[in-house]
Short mmCIF file of C-alpha atoms and ligand atoms in Angstrom, two decimals:
data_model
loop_
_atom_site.label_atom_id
_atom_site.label_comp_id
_atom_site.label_asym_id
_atom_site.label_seq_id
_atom_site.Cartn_x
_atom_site.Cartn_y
_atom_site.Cartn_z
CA UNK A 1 -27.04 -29.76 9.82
CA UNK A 2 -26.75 -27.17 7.39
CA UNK A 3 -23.60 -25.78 5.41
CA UNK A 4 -24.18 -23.58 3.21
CA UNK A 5 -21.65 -22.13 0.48
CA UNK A 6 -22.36 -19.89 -2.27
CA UNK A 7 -20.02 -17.77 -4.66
CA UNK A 8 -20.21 -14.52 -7.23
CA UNK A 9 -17.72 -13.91 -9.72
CA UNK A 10 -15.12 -10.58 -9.44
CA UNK A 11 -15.70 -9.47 -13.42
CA UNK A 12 -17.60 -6.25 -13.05
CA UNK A 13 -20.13 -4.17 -10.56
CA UNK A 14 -21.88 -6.10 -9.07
CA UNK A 15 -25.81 -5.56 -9.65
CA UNK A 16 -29.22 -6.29 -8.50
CA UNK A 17 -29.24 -9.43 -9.88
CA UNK A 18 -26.74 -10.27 -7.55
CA UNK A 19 -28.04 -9.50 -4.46
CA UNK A 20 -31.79 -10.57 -4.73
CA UNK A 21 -31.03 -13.75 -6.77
CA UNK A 22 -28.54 -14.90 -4.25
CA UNK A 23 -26.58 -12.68 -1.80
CA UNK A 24 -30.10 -11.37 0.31
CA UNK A 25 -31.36 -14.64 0.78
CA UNK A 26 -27.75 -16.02 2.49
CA UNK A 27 -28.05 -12.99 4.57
CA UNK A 28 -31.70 -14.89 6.13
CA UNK A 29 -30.18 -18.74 5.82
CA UNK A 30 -26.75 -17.71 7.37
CA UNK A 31 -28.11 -17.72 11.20
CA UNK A 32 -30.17 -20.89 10.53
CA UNK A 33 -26.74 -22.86 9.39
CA UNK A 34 -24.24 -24.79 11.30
CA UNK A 35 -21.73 -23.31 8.85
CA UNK A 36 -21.50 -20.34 5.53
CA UNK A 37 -19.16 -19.54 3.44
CA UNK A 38 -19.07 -17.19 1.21
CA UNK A 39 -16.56 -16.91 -1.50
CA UNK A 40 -15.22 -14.78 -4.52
CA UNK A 41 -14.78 -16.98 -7.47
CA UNK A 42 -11.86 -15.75 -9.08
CA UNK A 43 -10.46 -18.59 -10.26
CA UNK A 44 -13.82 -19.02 -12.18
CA UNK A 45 -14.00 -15.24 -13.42
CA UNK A 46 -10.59 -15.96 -15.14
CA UNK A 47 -12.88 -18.28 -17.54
CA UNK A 48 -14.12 -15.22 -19.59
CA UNK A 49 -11.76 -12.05 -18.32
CA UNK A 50 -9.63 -10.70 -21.31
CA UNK A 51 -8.22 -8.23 -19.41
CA UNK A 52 -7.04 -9.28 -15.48
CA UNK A 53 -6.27 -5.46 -14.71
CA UNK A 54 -9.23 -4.73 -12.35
CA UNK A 55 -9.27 -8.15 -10.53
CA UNK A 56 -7.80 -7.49 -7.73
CA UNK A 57 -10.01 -4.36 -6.98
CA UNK A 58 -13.03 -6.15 -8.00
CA UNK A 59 -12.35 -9.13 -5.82
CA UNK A 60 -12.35 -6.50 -2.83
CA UNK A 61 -15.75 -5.09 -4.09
CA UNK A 62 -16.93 -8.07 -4.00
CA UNK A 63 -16.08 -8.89 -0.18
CA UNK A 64 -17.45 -5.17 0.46
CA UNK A 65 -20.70 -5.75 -0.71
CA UNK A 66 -21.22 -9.01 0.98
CA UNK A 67 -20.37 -7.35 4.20
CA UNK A 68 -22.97 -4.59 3.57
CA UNK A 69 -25.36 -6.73 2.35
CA UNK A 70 -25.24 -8.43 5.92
CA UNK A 71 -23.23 -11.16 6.02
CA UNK A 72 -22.14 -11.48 9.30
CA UNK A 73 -18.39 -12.91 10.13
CA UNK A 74 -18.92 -14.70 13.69
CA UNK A 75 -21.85 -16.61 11.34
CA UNK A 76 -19.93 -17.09 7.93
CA UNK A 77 -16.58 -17.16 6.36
CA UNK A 78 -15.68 -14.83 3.45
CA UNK A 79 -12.48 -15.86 1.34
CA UNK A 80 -11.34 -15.43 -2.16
CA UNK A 81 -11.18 -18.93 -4.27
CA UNK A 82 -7.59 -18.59 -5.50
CA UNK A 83 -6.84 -18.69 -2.15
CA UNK A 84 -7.64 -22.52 -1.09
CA UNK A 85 -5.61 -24.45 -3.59
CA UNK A 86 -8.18 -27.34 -2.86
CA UNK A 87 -10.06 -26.02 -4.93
CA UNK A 88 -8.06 -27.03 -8.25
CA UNK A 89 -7.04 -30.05 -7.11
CA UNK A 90 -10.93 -31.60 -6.40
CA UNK A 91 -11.75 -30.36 -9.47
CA UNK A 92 -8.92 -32.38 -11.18
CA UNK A 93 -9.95 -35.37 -9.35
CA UNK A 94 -13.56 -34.81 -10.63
CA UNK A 95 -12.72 -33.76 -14.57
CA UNK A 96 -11.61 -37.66 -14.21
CA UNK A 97 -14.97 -39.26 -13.40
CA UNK A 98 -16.86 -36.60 -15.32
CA UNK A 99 -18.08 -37.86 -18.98
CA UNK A 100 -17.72 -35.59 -21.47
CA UNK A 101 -21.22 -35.85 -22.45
CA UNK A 102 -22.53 -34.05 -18.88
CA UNK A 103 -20.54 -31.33 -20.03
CA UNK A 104 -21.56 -30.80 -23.73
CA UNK A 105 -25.26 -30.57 -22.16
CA UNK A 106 -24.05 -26.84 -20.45
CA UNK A 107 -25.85 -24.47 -21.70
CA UNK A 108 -23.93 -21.61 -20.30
CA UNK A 109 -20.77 -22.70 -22.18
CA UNK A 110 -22.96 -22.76 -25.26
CA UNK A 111 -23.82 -19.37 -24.94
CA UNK A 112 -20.08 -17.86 -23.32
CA UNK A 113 -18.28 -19.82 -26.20
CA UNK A 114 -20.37 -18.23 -28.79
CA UNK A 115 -20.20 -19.25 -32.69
CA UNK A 116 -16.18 -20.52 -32.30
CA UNK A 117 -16.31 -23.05 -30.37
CA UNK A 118 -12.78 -24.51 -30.89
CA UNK A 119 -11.58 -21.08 -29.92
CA UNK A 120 -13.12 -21.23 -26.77
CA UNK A 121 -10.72 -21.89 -23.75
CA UNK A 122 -10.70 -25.50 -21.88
CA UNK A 123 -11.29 -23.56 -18.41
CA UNK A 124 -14.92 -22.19 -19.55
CA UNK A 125 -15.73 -25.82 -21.06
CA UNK A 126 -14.96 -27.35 -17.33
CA UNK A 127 -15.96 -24.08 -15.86
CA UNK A 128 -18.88 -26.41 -14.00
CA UNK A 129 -16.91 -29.12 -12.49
CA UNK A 130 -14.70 -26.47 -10.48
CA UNK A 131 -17.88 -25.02 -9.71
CA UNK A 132 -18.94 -28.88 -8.24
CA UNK A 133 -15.43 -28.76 -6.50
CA UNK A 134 -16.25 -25.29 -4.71
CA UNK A 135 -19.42 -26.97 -3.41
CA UNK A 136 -18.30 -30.30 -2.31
CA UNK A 137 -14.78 -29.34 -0.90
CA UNK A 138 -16.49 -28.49 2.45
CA UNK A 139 -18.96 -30.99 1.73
CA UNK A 140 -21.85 -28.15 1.64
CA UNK A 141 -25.27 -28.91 1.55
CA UNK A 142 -27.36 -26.00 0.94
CA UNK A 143 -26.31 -23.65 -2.03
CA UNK A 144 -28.38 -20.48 -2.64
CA UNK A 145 -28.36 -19.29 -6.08
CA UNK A 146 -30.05 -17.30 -8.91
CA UNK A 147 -32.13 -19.04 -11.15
CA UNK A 148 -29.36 -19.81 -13.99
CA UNK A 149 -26.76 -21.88 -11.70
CA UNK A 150 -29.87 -24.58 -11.67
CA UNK A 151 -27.95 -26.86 -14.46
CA UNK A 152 -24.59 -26.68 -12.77
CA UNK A 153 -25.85 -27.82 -9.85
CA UNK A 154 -27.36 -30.38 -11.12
CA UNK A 155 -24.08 -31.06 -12.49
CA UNK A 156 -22.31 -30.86 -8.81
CA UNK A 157 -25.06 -33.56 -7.73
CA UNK A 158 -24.51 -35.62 -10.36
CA UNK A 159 -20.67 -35.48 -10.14
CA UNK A 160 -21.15 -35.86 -5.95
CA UNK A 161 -23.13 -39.31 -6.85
CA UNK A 162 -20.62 -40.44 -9.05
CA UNK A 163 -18.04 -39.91 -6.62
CA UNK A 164 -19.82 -41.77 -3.96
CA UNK A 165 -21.01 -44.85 -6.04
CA UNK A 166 -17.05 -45.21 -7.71
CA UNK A 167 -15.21 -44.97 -4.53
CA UNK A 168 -17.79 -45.81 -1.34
CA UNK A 169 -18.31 -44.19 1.29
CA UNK A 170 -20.70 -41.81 0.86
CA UNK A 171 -17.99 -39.00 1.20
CA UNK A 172 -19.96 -36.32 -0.14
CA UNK A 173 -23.44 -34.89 0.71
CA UNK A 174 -25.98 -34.80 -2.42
CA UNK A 175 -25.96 -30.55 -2.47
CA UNK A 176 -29.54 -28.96 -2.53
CA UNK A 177 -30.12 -25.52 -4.46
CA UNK A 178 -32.06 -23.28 -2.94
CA UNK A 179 -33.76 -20.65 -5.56
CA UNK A 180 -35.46 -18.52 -3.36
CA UNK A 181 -38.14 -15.37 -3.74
CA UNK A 182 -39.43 -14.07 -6.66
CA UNK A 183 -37.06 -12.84 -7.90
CA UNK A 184 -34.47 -15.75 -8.83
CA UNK A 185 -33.94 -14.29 -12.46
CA UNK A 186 -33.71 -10.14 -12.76
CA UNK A 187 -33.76 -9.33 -16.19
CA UNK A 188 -31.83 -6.17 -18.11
CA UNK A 189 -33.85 -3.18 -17.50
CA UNK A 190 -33.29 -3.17 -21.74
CA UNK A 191 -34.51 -6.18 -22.94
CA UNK A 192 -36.91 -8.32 -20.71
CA UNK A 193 -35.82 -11.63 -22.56
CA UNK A 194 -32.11 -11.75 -21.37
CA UNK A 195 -30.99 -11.79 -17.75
CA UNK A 196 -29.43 -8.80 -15.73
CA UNK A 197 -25.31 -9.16 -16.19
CA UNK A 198 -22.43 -8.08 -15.42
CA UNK A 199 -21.29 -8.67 -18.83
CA UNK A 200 -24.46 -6.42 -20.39
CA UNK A 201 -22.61 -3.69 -22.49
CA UNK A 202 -25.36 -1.43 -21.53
CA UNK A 203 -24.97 0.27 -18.33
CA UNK A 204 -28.90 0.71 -18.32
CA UNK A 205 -29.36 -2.51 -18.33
CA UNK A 206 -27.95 -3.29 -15.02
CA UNK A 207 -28.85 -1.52 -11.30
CA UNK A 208 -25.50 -1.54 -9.64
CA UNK A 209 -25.08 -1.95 -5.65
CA UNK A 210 -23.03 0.91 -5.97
CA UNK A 211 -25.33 3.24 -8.29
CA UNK A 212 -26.79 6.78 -6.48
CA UNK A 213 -30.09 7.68 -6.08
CA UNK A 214 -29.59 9.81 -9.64
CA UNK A 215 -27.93 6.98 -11.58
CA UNK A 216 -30.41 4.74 -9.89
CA UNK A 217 -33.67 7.21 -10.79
CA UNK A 218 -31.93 7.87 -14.75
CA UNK A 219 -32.27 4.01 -15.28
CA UNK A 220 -35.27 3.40 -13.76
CA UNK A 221 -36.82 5.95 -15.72
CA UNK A 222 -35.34 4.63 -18.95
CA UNK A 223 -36.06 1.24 -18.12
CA UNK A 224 -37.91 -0.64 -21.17
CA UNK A 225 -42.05 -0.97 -20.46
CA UNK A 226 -44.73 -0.98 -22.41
CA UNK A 227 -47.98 1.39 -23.35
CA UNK A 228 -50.58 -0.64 -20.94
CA UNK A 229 -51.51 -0.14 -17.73
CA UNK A 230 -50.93 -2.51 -15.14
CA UNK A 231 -53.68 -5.09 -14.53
CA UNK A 232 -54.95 -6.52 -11.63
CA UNK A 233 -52.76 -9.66 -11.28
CA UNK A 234 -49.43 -10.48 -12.07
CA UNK A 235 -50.54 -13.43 -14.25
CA UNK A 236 -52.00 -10.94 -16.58
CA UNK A 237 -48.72 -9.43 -17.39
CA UNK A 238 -48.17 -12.33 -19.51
CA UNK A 239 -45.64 -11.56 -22.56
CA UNK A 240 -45.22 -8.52 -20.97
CA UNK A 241 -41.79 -9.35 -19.47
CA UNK A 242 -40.14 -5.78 -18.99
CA UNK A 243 -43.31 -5.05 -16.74
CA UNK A 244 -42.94 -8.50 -15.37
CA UNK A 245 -39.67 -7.85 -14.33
CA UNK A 246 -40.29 -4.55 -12.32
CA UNK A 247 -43.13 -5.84 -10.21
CA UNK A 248 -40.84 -8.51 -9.64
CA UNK A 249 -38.08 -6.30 -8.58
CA UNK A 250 -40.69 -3.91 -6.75
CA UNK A 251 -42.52 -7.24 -4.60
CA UNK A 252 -38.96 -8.65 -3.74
CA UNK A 253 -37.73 -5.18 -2.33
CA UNK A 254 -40.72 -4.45 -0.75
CA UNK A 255 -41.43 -7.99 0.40
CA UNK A 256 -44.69 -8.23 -1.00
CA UNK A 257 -46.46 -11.06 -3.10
CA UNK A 258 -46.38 -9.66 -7.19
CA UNK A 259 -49.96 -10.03 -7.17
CA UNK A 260 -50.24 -7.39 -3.93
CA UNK A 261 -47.95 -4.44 -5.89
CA UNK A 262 -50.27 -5.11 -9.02
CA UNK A 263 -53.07 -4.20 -6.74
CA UNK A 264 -51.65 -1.67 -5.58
CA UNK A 265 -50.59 0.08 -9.02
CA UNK A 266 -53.95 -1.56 -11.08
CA UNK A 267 -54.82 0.56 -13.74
CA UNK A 268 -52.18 2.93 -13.72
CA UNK A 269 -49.12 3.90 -16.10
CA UNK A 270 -45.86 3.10 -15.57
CA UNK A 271 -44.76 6.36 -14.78
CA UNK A 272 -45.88 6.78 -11.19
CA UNK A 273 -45.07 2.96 -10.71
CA UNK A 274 -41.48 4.05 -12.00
CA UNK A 275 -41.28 6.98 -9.27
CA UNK A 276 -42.18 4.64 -6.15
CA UNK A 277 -39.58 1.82 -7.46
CA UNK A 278 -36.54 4.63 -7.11
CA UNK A 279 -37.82 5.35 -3.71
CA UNK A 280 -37.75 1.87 -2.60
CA UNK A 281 -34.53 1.16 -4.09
CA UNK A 282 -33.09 5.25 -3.08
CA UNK A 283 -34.27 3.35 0.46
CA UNK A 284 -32.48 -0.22 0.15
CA UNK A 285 -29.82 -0.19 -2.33
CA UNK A 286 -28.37 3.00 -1.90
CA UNK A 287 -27.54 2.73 1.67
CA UNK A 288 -25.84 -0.84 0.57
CA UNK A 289 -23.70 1.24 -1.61
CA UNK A 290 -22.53 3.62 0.83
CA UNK A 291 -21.46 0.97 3.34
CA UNK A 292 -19.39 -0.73 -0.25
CA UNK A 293 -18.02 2.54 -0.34
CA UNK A 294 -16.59 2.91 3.66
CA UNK A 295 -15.44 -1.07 3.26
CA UNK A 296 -13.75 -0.21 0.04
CA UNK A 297 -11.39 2.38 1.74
CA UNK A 298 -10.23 0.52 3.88
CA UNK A 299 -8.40 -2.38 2.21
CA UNK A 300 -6.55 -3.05 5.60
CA UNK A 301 -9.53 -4.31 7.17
CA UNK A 302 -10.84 -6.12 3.82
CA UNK A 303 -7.73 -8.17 3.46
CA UNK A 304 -7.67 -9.35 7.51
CA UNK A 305 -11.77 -10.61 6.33
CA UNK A 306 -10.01 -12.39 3.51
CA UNK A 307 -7.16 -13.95 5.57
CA UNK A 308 -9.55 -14.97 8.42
CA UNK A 309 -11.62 -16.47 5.57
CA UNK A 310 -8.87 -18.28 3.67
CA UNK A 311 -7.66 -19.79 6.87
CA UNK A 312 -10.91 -21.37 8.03
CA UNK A 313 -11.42 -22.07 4.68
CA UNK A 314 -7.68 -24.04 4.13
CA UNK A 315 -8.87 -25.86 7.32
CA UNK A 316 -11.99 -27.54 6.16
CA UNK A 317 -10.53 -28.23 2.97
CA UNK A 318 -7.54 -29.92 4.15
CA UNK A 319 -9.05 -31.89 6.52
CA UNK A 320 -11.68 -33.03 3.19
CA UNK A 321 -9.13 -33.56 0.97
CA UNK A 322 -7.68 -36.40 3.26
CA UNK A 323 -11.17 -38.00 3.49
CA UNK A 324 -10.68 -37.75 -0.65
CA UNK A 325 -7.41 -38.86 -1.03
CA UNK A 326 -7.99 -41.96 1.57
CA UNK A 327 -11.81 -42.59 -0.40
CA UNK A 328 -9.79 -43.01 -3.88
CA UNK A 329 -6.85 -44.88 -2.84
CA UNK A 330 -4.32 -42.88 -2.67
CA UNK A 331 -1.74 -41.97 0.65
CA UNK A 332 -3.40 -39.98 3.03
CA UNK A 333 -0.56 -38.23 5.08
P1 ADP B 401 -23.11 -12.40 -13.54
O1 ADP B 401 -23.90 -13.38 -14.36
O2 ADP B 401 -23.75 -11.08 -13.44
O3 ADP B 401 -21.67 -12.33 -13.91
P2 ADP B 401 -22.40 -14.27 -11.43
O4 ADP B 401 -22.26 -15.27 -12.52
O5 ADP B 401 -21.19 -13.91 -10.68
O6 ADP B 401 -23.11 -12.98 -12.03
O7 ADP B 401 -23.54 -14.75 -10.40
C1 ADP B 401 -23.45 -14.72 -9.00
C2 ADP B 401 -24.77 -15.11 -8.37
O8 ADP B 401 -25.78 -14.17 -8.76
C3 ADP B 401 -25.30 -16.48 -8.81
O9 ADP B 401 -25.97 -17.10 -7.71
C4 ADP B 401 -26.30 -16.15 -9.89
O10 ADP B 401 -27.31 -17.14 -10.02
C5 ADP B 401 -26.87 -14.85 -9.36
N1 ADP B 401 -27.35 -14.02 -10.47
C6 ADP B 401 -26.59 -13.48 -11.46
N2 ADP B 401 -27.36 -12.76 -12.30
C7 ADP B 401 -28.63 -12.85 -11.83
C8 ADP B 401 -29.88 -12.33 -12.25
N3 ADP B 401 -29.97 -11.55 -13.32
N4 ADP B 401 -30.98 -12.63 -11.53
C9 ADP B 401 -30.90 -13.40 -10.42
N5 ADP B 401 -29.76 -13.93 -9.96
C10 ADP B 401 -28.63 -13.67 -10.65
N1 LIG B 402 -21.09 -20.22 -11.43
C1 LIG B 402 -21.65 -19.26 -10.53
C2 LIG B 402 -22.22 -18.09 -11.35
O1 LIG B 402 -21.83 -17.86 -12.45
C3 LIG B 402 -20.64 -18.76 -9.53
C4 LIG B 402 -20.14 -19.89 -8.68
C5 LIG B 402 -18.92 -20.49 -8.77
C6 LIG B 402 -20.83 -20.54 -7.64
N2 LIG B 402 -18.80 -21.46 -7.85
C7 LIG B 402 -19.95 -21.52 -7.14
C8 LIG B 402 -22.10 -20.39 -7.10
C9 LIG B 402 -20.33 -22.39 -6.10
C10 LIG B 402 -22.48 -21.26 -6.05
C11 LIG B 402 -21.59 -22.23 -5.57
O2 LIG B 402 -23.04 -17.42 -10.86
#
């Protein structure tokens, strides 16, 4: 039996990145699962928002473009994290059996908390055991990801063993990531060495769901490459990474194997490559965009997927938290 729950944070457009490192591939593994659930982690994007202003709007743009990506309701809940109180309250229980020293290994807080590291805030240091909390509160087991979440699930697995060895039981299901495709780390069409992000300050570093075909074309075009032509097969592109990272983008969109678009481009510049990339994406990003656009005006219908989502949601976790609260010791009304 599978269950399968996966999240995206509301701070910003949300990108390419996004959807081929994890949003496409629950679109395939929601009809193979018992169970999906898909939520917006806004308690988590409060970790590193200064400014809470566009939160709201973003958490809808969020549930837009996992409807128009394909997620399909009568196969998969959608809800917004702030929404199941649960969700707090496991991750208390777990910041108690949680050594310190699992979380000084993070790398991610390393890099958010930057140089001050006493200035950084006590939600982005346990930023990873709510994220173990949004997994094992409906005691998922499958949880597709991007590339970079690998650590902090190895974090939720470790914190799910813990749990079972101090209090019995075997409450909690070990949670398996599931990394899929080729392209499980898009990096900024700017600098091949650092990951596609929301956070980016660059706009050209980032293909938005929401981009047109002329946004989309002006970035490809300025996208960093390099002088060579492309070679034969995509192991040859090593220290290459810009390149690397549009045949990446090009096999996953067109469901090919890299080495197959190499082929297909060997020898030749980037420019025409460049071209036939904004056709492919003019052909499946743009029309994602459009449908973001019709769910985004009509809030109405966004907020009944929410309250559908929080209730089923509320339900699973409720009936959890008991199986927590009896595991532990403590009175299970
Ligand atoms: P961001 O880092 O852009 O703020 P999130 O942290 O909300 O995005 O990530 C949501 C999901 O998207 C996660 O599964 C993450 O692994 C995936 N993801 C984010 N950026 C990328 C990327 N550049 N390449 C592949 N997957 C990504
Ligand atoms: N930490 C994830 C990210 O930055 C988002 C996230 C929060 C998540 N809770 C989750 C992903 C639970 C999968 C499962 O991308």
């Amino acid at each position: 039996m599978q269950r399968i729950l996966s999240g995206v944070r509301p701070t910003g457009g949300i990108h390419l990145g996004n959807y081929l490192g994890a949003i496409r591939n629950w679109v395939s593994m929601q009809h193979q699962a018992q169970e999906s659930l898909f939520c917006i982690v806004d308690m988590h994007a409060l970790t590193t928002l200064g400014e809470t202003e566009s939160l709201a709007e973003n958490t809808y743009a969020i549930a837009a473009a996992y409807l128009a990506a394909g997620i399909d309701l009568n196969k998969a809940s959608i809800f917004a994290q702030s929404h199941v109180a649960a969700h707090t309250e496991l991750s208390w229980i777990f910041s108690c059996i949680t050594p310190l020293g699992w979380l000084n290994r993070m790398t991610q807080f390393k890099e958010k908390a930057g140089k001050h590291k006493d200035l950084a805030c006590l939600g982005l240091y346990a930023y990873p055991v709510l994220m173990a909390a949004d997994i094992l509160l409906y005691k998922a087991t499958h949880v597709p990801v991007g590339d970079d979440q690998k650590q902090h699930l190895e974090l939720a697995r470790d914190i799910a063993g813990a749990f079972n060895r101090r209090f019995g039981d075997d409450l909690f299901p070990i949670p398996e990531p599931m990394i899929l495709g080729s392209a499980t780390r898009v990096m900024s069409l700017r600098d091949g060495s650092s990951k596609m992000s929301k956070s980016d300050i660059s706009e050209y570093s980032r293909i938005e769901l929401m981009d047109n075909a002329d946004a989309l074309a002006l970035k490809i075009r300025k996208a960093r490459t390099d002088m060579e032509p492309l070679p034969e097969k995509f192991s040859d592109l090593e220290g290459r990474p810009e390149a690397q990272n549009l045949v990446n983008i090009y096999a996953t969109l067109a469901n090919m194997a890299p080495d197959a678009v190499c082929q297909q481009f060997v020898g030749s510049n980037f420019a025409p490559f460049k071209q036939q990339l904004v056709d492919l994406m003019v052909a499946t990003i743009v029309p994602i965009g459009d449908k973001m656009r019709q769910y985004l005006a009509d809030k109405v219908m966004l907020q009944k997927v929410l309250t559908a989502g929080a209730r089923r949601a509320n339900e699973l976790a409720q009936s959890h938290m008991q199986d927590v609260r009896r595991a532990i010791g403590m009175v299970a009304l």
